[in-house]
Tab-separated table of C-alpha atoms in Angstrom:
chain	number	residue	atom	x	y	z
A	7	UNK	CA	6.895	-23.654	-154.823
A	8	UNK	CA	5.770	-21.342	-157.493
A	9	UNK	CA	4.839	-17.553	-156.856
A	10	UNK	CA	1.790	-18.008	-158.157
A	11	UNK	CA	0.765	-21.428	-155.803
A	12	UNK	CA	2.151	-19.349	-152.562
A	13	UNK	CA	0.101	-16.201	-152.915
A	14	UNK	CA	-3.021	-18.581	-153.488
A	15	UNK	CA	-2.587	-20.450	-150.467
A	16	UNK	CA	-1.692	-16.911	-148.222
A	17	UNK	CA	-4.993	-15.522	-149.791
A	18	UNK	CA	-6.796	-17.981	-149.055
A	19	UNK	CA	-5.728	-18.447	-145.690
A	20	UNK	CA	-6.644	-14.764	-145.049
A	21	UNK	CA	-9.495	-15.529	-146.355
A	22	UNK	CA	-10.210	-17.848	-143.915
A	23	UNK	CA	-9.439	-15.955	-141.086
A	24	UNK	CA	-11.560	-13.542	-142.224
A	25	UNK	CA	-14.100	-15.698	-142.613
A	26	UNK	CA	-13.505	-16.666	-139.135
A	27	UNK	CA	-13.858	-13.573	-137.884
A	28	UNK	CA	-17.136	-12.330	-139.449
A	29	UNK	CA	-18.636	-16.041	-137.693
A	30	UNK	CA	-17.224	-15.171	-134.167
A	31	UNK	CA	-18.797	-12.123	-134.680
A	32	UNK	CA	-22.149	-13.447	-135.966
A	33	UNK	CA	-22.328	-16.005	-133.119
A	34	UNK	CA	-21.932	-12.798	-130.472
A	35	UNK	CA	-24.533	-10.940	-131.936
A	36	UNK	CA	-27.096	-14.218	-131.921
A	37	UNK	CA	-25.805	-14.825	-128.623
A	38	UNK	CA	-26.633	-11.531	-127.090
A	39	UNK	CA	-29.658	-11.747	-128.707
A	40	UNK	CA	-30.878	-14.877	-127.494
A	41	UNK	CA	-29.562	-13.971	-123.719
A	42	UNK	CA	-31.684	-10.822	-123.897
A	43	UNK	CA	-34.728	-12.400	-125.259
A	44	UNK	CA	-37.838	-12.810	-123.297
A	45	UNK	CA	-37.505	-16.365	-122.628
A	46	UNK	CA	-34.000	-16.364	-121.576
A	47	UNK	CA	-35.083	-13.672	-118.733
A	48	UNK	CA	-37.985	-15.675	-117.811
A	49	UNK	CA	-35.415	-18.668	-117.403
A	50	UNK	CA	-33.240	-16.959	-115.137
A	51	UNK	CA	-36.006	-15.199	-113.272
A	52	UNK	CA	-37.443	-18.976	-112.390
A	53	UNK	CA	-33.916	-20.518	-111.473
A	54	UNK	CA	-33.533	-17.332	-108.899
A	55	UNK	CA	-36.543	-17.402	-107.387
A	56	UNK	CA	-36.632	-21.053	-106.571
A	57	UNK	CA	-33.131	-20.854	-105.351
A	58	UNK	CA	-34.600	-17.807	-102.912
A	59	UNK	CA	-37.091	-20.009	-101.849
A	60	UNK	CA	-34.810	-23.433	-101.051
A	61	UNK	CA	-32.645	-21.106	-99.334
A	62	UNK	CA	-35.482	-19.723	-97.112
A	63	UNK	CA	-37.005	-23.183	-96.950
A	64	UNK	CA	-33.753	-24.783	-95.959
A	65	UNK	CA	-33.065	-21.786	-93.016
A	66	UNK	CA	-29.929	-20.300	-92.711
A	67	UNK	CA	-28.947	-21.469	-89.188
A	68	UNK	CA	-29.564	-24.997	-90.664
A	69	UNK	CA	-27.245	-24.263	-93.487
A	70	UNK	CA	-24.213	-22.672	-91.742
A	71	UNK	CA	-23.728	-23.896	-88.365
A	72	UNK	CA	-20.193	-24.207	-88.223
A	73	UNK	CA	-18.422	-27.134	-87.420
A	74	UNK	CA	-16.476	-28.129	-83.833
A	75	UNK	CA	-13.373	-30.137	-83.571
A	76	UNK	CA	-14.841	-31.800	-80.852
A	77	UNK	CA	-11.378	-32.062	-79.317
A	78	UNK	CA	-9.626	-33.602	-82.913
A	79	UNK	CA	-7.426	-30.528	-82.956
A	80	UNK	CA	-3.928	-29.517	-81.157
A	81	UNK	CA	-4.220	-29.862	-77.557
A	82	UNK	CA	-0.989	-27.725	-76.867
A	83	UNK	CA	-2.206	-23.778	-76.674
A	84	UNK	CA	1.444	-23.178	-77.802
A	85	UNK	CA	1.578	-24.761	-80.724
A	86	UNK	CA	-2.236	-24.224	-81.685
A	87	UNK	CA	-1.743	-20.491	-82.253
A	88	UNK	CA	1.700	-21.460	-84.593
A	89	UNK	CA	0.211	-23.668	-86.563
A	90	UNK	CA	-2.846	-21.474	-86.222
A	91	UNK	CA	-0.449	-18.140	-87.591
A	92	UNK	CA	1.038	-20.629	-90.346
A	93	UNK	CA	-2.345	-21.934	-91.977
A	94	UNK	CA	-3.051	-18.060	-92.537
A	95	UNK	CA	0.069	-17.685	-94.021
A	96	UNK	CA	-0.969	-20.113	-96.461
A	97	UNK	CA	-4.570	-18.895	-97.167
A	98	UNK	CA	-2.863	-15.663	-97.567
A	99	UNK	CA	-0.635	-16.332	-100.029
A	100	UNK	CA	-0.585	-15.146	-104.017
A	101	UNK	CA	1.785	-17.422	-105.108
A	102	UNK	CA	0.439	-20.378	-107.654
A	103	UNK	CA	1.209	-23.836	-105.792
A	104	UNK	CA	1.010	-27.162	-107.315
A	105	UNK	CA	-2.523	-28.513	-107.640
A	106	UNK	CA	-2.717	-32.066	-105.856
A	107	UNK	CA	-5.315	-34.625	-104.607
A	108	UNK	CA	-5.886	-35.611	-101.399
A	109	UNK	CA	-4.875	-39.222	-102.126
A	110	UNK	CA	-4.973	-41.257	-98.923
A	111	UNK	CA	-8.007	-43.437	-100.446
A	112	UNK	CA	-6.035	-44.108	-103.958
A	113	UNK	CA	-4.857	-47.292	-104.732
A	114	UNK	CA	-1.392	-48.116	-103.928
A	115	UNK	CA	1.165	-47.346	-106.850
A	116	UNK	CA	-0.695	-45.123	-108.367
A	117	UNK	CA	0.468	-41.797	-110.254
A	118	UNK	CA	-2.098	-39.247	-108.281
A	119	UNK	CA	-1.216	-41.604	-104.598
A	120	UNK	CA	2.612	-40.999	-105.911
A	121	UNK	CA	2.005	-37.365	-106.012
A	122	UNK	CA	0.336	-36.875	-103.524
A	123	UNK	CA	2.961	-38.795	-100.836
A	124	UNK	CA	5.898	-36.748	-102.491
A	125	UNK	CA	4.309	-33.801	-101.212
A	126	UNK	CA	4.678	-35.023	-98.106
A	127	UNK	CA	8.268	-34.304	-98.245
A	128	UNK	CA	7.837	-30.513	-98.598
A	129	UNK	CA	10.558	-28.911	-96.408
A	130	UNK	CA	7.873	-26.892	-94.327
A	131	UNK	CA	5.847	-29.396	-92.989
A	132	UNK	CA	9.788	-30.736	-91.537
A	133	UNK	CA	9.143	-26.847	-89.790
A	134	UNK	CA	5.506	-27.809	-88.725
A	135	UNK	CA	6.682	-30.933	-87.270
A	136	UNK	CA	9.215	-29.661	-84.971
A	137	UNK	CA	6.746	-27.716	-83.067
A	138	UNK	CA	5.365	-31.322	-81.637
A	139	UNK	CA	9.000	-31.466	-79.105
A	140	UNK	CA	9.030	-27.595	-79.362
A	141	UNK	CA	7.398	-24.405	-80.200
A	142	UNK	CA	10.776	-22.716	-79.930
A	143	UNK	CA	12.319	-25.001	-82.602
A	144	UNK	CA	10.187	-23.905	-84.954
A	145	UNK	CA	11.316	-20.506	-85.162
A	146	UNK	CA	9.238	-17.723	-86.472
A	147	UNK	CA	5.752	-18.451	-88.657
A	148	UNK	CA	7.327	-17.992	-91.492
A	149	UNK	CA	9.980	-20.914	-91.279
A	150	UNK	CA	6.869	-23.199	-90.398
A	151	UNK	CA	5.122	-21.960	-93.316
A	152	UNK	CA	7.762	-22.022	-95.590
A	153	UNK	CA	7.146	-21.251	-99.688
A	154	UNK	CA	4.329	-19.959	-98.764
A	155	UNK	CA	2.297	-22.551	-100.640
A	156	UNK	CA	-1.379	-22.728	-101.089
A	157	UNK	CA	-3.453	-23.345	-97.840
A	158	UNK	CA	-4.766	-26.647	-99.853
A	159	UNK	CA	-1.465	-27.824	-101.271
A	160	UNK	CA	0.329	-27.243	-97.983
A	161	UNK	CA	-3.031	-29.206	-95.530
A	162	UNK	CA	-2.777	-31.742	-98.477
A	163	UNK	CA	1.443	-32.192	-97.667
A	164	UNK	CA	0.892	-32.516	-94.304
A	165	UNK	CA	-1.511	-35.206	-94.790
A	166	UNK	CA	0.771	-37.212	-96.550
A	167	UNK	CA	3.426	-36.800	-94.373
A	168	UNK	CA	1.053	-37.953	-91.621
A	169	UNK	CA	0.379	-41.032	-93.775
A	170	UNK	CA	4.160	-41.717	-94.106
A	171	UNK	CA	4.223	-41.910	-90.370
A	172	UNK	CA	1.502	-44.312	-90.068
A	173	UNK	CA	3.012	-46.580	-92.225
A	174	UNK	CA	6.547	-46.223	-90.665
A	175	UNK	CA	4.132	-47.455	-87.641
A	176	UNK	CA	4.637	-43.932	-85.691
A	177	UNK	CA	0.888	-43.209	-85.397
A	178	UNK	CA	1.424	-40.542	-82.684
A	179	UNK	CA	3.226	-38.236	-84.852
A	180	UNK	CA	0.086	-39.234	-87.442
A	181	UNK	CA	-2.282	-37.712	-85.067
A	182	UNK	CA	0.188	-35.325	-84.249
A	183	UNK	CA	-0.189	-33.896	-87.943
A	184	UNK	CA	-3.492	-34.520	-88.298
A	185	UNK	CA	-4.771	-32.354	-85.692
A	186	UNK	CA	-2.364	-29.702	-87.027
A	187	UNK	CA	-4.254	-29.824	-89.752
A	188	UNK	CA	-7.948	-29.697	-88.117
A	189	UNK	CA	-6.679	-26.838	-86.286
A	190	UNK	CA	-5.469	-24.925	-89.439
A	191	UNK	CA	-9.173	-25.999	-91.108
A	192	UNK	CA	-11.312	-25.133	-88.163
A	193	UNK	CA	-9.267	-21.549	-87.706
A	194	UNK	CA	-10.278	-20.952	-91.284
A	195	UNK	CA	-13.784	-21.196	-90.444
A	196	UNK	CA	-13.525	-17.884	-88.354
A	197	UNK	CA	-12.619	-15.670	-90.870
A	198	UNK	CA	-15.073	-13.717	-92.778
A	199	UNK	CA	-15.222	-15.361	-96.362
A	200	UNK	CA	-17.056	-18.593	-97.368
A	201	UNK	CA	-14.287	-20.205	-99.968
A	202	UNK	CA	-11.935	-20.161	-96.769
A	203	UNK	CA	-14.847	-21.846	-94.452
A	204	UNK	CA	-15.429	-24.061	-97.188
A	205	UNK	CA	-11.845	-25.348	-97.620
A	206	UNK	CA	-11.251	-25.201	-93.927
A	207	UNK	CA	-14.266	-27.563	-92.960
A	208	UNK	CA	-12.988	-30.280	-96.199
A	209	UNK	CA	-9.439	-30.247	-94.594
A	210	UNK	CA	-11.107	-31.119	-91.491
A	211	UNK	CA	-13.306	-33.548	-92.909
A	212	UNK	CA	-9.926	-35.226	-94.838
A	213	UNK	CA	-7.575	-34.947	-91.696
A	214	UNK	CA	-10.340	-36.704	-90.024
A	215	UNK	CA	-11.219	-38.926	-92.096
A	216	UNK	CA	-7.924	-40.108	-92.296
A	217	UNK	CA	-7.563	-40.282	-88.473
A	218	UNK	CA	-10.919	-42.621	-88.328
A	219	UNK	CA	-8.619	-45.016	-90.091
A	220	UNK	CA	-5.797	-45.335	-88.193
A	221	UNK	CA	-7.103	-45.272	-84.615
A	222	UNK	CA	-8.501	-48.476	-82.984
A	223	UNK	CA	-12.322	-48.704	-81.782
A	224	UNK	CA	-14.135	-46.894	-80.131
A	225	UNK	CA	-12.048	-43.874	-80.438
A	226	UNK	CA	-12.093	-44.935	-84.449
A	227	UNK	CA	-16.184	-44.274	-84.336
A	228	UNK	CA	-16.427	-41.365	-82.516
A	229	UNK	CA	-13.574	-39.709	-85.110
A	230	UNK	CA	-15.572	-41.358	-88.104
A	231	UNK	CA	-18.567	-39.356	-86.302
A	232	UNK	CA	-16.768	-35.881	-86.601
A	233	UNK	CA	-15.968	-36.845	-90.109
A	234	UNK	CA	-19.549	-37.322	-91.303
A	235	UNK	CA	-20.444	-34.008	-89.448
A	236	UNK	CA	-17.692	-32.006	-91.108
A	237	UNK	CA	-18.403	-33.174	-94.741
A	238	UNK	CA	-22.289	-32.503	-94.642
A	239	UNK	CA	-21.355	-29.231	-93.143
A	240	UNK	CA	-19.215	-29.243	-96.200
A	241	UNK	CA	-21.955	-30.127	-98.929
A	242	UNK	CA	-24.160	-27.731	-96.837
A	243	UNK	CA	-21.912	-24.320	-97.307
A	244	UNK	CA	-21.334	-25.338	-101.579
A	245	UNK	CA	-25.359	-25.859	-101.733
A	246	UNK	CA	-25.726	-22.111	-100.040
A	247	UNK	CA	-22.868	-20.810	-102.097
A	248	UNK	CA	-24.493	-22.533	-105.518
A	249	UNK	CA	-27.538	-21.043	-104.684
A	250	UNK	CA	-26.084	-17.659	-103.959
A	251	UNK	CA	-25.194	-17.828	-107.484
A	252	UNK	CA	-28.422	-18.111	-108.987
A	253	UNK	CA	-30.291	-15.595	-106.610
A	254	UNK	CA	-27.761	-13.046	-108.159
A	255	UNK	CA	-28.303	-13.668	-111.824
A	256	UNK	CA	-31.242	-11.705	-111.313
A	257	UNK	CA	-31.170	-8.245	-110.829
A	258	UNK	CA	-34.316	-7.499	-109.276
A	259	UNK	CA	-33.792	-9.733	-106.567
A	260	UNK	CA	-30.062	-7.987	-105.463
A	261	UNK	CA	-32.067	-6.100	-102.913
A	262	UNK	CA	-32.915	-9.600	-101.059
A	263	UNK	CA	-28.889	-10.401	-101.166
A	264	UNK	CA	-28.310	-6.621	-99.572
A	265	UNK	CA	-31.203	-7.575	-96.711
A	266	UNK	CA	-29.000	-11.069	-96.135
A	267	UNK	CA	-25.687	-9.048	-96.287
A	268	UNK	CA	-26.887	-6.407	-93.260
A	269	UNK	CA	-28.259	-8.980	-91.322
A	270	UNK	CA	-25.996	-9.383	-88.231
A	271	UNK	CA	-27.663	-12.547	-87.086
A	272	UNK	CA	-25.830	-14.488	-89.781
A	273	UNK	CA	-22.614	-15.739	-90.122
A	274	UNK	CA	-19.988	-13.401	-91.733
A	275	UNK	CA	-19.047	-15.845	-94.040
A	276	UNK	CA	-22.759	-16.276	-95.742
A	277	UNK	CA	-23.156	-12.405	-95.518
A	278	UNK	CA	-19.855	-11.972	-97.331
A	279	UNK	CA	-20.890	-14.501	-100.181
A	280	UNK	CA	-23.799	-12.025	-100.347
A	281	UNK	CA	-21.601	-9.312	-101.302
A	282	UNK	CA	-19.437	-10.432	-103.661
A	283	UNK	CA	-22.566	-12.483	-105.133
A	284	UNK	CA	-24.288	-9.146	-105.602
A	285	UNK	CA	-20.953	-7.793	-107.607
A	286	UNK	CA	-19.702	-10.918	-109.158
A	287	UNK	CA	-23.637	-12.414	-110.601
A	288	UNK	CA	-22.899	-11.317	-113.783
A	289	UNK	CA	-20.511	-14.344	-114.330
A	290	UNK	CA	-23.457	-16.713	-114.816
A	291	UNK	CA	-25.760	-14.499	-116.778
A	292	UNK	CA	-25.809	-14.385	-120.170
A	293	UNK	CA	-26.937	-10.857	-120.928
A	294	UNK	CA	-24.577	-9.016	-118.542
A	295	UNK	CA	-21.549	-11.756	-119.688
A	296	UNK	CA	-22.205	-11.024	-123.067
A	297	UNK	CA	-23.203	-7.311	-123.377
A	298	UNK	CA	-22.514	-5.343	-120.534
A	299	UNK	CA	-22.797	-5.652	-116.347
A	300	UNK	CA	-26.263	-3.703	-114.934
A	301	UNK	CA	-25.092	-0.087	-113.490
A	302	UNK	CA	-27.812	-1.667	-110.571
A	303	UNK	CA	-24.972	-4.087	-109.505
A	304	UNK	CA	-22.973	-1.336	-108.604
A	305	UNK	CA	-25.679	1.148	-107.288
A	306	UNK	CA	-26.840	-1.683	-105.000
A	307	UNK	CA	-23.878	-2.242	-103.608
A	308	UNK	CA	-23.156	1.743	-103.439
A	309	UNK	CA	-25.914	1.657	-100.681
A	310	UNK	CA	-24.015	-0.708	-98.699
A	311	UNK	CA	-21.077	0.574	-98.067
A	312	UNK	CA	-21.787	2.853	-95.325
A	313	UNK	CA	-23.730	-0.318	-93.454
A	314	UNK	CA	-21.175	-2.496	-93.584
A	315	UNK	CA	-19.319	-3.755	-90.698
A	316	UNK	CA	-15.163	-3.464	-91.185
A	317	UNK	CA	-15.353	-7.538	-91.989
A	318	UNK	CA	-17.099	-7.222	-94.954
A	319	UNK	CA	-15.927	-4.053	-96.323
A	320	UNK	CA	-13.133	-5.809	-98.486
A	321	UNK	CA	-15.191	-7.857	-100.186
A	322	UNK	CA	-17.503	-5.141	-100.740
A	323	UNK	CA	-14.372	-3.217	-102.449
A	324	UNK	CA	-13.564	-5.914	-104.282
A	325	UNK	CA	-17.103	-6.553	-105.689
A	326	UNK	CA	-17.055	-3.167	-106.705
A	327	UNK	CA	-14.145	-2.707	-108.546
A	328	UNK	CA	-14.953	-5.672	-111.068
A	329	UNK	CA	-18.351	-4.805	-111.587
A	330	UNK	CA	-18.320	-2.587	-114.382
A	331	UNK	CA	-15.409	-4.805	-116.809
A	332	UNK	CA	-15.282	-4.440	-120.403
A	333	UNK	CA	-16.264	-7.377	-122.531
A	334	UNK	CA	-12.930	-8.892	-122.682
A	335	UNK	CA	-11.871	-8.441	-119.096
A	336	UNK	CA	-15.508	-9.620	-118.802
A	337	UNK	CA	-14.456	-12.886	-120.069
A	338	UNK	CA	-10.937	-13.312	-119.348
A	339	UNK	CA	-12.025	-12.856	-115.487
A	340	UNK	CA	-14.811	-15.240	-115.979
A	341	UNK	CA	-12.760	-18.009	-116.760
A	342	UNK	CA	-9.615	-17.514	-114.443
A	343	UNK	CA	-12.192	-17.003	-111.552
A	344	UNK	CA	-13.337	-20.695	-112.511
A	345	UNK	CA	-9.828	-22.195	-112.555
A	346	UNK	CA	-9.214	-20.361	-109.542
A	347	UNK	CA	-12.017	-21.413	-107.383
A	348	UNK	CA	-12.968	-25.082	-109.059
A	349	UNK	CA	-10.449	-26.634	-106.945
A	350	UNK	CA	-11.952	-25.117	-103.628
A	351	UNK	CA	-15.060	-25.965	-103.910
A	352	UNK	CA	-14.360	-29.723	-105.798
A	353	UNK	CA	-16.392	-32.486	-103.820
């Protein structure tokens, strides 16, 4: 190649790039400009305000009942509190896990049904089995929850397994496994944040699910029952949570979600979504996304913090400290808080 070609094409592939960058920065400024016009505020302002009223419509007590196993979990008080200790092992964890389906409804021979049933292979639920001959065999918590995968991953493993033993035709270590894992979902629903309600009442609704179809009638009904109650409890908590989500895009209506977070009549769960909805709101609106988070965020939930029962005072922290990001943490958080979450909340 001659000099003359090469330092043509380098200049103008600068001078692309630069041309590139003056457009991203174009686009920002109309962006920001549209999200603080008039009519994107009224926007907003309408979207809150009728998710304030569905929610007061709808009632609260209506909305986040929580479920009862209605006798589908462990029987064995021993063993209950392991498996109990284990599942908040798993919701505790920080390490990434493998992200699978629950595939029990796939059709045979599939990739995703493949997946899935290797799962079911994981060494730890070999320690969450043992405790169905013997607590003792199982050894500390942390043998049963060993790897310390992700609450979902590791429910999702133990269904499989449970499916392997229905086929091998040993249904009563299939129960076995899947009360295990309504008693790790319905444990999850006692702790103070929604996501972990929210995935403990679809493991539930899965485990049970599943159960419905191995069991003969009239057992198989009154299973399929629990089932339907656990997954509208299900669709229930992700409506209140969606809704959260638009109350807070509006700033002038934070002082509602502080009323809801104080109130000790509702469940801690709701009144924690309220707190971190109050911090976190700026995810979904454009202004504050795009040019900067409202100081009232942060004064709002100032106010609470010496109200607060011990509960919720780590999700008020946590609201706090990401509610004043610059733009790029802004964004980057944005987006890993989606890839994060999406799975939980997934129909």
């Amino acid at each position: 190649m001659q000099a003359s070609t090469h330092k043509t094409i380098v200049r103008g592939a600068c001078g692309c790039a630069a041309a590139g960058a003056v457009l991203m920065v174009v686009v920002w400024i109309l962006a920001i400009n549209y999200a603080r016009s008039p009519r994107a505020g009224d926007e907003v302002h309408r979207a809150a305000v009728a998710a304030l009223d569905t929610i007061a419509r709808a009632g609260w007590p209506a909305t986040t009942v929580v479920f009862e196993p209605d006798g589908f979990a462990l029987p064995d008080p021993a063993a209950t509190e392991v498996v109990r200790l284990a599942g908040r092992v798993w919701s505790d964890t920080t390490r990434p896990a493998p992200s699978i389906a629950f595939g029990d409804t796939f059709p045979a021979g599939t990739r995703a049904r493949q997946r899935w049933l290797q799962a079911g292979r994981h060494a730890a639920v070999d320690s969450l089995l043992a405790l169905r001959t013997s607590v003792a065999r199982a050894g500390k918590v942390s043998e049963v929850a060993q790897g310390r995968a992700a609450v979902l991953y590791q429910s999702r493993a133990v269904l499989a397994r449970a499916r392997h033993a229905a086929d091998s035709g040993d249904v009563d270590v299939a129960e076995w496994l899947l009360g295990a894992v309504v008693t790790v979902g319905h444990d999850m629903q006692s702790g103070p944040t929604v996501l972990r309600a929210i995935t403990g009442v679809r493991l539930e609704r899965d485990a049970l699910e599943m159960l419905a179809r191995l069991v003969p009638a009239p057992r198989a009904d009154a299973v399929a029952r629990g089932a339907a109650r656990a997954d509208s409890l299900f669709r229930r908590l992700l409506a209140a949570r969606r809704l959260l989500r638009l109350v807070a895009r509006d700033t002038t209506l934070l002082d509602t979600l502080a009323t809801w977070a104080l109130d000790p009549v509702l469940p801690l769960p709701l009144r924690d979504d309220c707190v971190r909805a109050i911090g976190l709101g700026w995810m979904d609106d454009g202004p504050e996304l795009l040019g900067g988070v409202a100081a009232r965020r942060d004064s709002v939930l100032a106010r609470l913090e010496d109200s607060l029962p011990a509960a919720l005072q780590p999700a008020l922290q946590g609201a706090r400290s990401l509610a004043s990001p610059g733009w790029v943490q802004r964004l980057s958080f944005a987006a890993a808080y989606d890839d994060i979450i999406a799975p939980l909340v997934a129909p």
